mmCIF file of C-alpha atoms in Angstrom:
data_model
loop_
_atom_site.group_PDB
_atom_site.id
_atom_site.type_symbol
_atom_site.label_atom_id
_atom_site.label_comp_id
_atom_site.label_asym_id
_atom_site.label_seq_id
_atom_site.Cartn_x
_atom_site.Cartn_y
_atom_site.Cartn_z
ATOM 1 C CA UNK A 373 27.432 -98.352 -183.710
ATOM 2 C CA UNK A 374 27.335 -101.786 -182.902
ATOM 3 C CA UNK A 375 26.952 -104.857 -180.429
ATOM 4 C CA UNK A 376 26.471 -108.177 -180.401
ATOM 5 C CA UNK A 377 22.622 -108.628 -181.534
ATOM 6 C CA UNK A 378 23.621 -106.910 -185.057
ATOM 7 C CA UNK A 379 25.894 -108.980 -185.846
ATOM 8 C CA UNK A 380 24.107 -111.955 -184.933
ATOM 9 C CA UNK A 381 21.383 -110.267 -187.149
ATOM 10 C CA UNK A 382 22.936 -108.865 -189.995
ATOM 11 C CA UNK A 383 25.653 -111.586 -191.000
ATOM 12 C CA UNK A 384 23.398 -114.193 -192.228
ATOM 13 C CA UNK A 385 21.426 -111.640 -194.574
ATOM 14 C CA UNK A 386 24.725 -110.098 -196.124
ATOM 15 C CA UNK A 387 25.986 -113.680 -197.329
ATOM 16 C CA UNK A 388 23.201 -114.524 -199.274
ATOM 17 C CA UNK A 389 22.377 -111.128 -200.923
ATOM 18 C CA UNK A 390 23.081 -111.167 -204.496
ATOM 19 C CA UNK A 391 26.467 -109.773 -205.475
ATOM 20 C CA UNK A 392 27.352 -111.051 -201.550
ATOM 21 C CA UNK A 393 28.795 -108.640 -198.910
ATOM 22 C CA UNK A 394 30.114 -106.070 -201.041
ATOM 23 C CA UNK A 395 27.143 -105.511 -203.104
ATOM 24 C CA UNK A 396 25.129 -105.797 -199.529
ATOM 25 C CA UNK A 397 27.428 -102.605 -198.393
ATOM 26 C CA UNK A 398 27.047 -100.567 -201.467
ATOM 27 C CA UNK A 399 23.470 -101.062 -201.151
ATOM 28 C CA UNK A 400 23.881 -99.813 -197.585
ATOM 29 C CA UNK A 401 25.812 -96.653 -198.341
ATOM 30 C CA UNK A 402 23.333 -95.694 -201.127
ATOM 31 C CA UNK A 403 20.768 -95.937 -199.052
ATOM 32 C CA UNK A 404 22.395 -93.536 -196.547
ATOM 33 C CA UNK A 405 23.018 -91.193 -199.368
ATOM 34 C CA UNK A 406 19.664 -91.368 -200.248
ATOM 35 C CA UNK A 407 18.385 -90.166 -197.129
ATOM 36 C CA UNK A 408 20.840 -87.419 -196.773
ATOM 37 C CA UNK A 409 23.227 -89.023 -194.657
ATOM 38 C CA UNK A 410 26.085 -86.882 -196.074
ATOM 39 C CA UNK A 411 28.753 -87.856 -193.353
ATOM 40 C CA UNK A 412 27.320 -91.621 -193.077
ATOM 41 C CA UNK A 413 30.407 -94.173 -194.484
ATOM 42 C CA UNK A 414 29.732 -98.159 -194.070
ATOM 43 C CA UNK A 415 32.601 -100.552 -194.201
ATOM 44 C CA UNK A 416 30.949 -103.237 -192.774
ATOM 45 C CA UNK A 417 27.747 -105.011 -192.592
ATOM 46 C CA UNK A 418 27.763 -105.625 -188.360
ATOM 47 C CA UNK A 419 28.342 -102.647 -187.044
ATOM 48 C CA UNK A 420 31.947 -103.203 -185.051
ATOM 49 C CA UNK A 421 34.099 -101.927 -187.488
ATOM 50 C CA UNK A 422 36.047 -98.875 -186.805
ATOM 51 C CA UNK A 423 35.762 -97.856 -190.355
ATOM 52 C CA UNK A 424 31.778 -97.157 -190.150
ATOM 53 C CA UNK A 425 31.673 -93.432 -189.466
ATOM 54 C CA UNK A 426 28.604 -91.024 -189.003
ATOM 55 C CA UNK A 427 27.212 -88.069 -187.233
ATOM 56 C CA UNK A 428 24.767 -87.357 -184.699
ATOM 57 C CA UNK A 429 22.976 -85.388 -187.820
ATOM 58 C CA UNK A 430 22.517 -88.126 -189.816
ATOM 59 C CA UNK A 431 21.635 -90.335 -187.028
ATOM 60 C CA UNK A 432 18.873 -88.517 -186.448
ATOM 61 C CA UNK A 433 18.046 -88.779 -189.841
ATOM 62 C CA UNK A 434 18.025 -92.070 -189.728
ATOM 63 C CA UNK A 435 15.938 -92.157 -186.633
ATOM 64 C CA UNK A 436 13.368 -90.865 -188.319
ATOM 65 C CA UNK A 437 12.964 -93.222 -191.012
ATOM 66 C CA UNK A 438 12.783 -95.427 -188.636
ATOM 67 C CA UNK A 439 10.325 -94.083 -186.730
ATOM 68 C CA UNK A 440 7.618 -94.350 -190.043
ATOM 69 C CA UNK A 441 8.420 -98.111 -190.115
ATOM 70 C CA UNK A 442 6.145 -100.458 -187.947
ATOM 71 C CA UNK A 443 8.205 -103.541 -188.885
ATOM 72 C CA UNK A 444 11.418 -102.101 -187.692
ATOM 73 C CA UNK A 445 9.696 -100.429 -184.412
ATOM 74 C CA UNK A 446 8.661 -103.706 -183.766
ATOM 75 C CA UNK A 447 12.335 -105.435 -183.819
ATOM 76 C CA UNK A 448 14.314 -102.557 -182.540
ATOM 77 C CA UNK A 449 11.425 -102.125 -178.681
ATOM 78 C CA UNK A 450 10.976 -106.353 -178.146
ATOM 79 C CA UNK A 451 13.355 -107.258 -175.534
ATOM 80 C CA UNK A 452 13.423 -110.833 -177.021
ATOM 81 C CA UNK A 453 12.575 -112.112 -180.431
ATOM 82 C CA UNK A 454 12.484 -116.108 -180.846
ATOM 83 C CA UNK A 455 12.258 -118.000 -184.307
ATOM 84 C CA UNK A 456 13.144 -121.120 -185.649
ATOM 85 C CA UNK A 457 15.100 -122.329 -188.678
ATOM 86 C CA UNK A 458 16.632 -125.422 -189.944
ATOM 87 C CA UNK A 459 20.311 -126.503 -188.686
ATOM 88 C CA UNK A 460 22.507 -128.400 -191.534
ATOM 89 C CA UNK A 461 21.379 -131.644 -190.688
ATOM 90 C CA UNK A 462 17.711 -130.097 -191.589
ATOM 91 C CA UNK A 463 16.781 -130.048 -188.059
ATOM 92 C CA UNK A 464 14.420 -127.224 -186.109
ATOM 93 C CA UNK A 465 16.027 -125.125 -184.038
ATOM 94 C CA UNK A 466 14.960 -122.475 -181.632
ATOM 95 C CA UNK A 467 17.266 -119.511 -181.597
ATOM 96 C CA UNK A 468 16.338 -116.555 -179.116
ATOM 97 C CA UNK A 469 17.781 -113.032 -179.524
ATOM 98 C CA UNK A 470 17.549 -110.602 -176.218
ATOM 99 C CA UNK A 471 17.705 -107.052 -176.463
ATOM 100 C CA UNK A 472 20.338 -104.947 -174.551
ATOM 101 C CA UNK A 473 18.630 -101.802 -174.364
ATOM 102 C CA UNK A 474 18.255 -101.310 -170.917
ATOM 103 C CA UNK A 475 16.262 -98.214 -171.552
ATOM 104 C CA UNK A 476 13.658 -100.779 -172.346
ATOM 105 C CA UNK A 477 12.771 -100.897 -168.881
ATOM 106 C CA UNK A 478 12.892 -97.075 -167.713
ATOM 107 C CA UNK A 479 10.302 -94.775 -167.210
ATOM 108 C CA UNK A 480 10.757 -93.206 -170.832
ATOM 109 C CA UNK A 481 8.945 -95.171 -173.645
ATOM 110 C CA UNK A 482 11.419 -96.552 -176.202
ATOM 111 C CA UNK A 483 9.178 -96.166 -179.799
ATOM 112 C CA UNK A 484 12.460 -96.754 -181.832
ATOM 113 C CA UNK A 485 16.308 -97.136 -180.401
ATOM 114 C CA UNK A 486 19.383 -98.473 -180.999
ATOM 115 C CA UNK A 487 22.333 -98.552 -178.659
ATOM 116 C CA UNK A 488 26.087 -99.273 -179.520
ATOM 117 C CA UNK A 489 29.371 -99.908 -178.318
ATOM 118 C CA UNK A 490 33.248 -99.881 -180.320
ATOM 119 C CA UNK A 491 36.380 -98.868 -178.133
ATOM 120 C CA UNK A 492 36.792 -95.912 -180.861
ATOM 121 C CA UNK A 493 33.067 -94.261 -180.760
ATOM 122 C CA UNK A 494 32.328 -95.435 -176.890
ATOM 123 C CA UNK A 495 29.137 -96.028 -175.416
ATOM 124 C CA UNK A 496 26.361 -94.767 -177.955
ATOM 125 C CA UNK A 497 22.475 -94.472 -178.548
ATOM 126 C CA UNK A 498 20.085 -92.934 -181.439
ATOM 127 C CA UNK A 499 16.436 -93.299 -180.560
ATOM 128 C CA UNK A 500 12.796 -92.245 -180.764
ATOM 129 C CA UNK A 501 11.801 -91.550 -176.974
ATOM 130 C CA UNK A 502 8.302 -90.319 -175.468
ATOM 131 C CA UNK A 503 8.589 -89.051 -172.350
ATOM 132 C CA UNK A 504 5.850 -86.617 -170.398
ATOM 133 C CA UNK A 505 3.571 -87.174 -173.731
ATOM 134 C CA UNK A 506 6.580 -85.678 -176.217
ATOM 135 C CA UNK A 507 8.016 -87.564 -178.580
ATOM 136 C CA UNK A 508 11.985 -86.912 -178.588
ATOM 137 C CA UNK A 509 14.789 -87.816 -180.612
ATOM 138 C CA UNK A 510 18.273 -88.313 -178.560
ATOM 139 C CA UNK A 511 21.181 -89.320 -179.965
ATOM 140 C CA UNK A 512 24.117 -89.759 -177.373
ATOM 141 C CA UNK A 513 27.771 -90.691 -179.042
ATOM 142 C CA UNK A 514 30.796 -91.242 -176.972
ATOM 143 C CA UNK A 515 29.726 -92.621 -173.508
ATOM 144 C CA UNK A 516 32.270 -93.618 -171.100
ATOM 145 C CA UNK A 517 30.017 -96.573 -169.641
ATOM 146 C CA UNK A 518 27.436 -98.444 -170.574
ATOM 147 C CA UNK A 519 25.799 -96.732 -167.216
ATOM 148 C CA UNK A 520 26.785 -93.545 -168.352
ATOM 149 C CA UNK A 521 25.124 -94.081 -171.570
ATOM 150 C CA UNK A 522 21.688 -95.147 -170.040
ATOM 151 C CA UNK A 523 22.130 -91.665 -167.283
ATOM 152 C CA UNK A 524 22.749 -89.565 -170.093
ATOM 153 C CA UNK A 525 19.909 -90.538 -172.205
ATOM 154 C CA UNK A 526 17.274 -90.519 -169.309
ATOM 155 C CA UNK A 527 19.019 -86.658 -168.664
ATOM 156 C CA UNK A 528 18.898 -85.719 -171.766
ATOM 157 C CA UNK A 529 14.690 -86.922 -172.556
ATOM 158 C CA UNK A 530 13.676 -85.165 -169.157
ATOM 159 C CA UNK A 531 15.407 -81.791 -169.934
ATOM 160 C CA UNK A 532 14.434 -81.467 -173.454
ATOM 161 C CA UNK A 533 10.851 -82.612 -172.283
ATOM 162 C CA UNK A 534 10.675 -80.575 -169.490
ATOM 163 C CA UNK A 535 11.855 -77.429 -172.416
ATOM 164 C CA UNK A 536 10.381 -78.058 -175.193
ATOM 165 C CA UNK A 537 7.409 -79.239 -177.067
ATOM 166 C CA UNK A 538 8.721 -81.877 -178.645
ATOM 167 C CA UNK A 539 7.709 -84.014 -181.711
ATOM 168 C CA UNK A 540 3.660 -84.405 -182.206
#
């Protein structure tokens, strides 16, 4: 999955990693490995290439990882991060990044999401929800709109709430 925000985050950390990009990407693919994410393949560092491939199984892997890490939490539920650094001429300058999670703003409390478009894998979204006071993981692949996507998701918390007991 990927959109705009990753790869205005992620390129500027892949050139300077030691080895560059394609050490940065067999880091990446270890690490899914690692964690069990059999069916997990990277290809890129951003996120938009048709080559990266997973599975809603080893999303939800993923997801919770992510969910233990305060740092990332923190990054993936602020709908916009600010922070400064210098230009080439060694100048300040104030860059803002805006979240496009519009589930941000629903009545189910994002603790840890990520949401995704490519014309091959459609609309898609792997998250840590709480809704009715039970934590939920959803992971939604293949969307046909971006509305669609957000529907889905809000669907899919409230009947699996509504069902189940959920995460404590």
């Amino acid at each position: 999955m990927g959109d705009d925000t990753e790869q205005t985050i992620t390129l500027p950390f892949t050139l300077p990693y030691p080895g560059g990009t394609t050490t940065f990407l067999a880091a990446m693919n270890q690490k899914a490995a690692e964690l069990g994410m059999l069916r997990t393949r990277f290809a890129d560092s951003t996120g938009l290439s048709s080559q990266n491939v997973s599975t809603a199984e080893d999303l939800i892997k993923l997801v919770k990882v992510i969910s233990e890490k305060p740092e990332i939490i923190k990054l993936l539920t602020t709908k916009i991060y600010e922070f400064s650094a210098h230009n080439k001429n060694s100048q300040d300058k104030l860059y803002q990044i805006k979240n496009t999670n519009k589930l941000l703003d629903s009545f189910i409390k994002i603790k840890a999401a990520k949401t995704g478009y490519l014309d091959e894998a459609g609309y898609c979204f792997a998250g840590l929800l709480e809704y009715n006071k039970r934590k939920l993981i959803v992971v939604l692949l293949g969307s046909q709109s971006e509305k669609d996507r957000l529907q889905e998701v809000k669907g899919l918390a409230w009947w699996a709430a509504t069902r189940y007991a959920g995460l404590k």
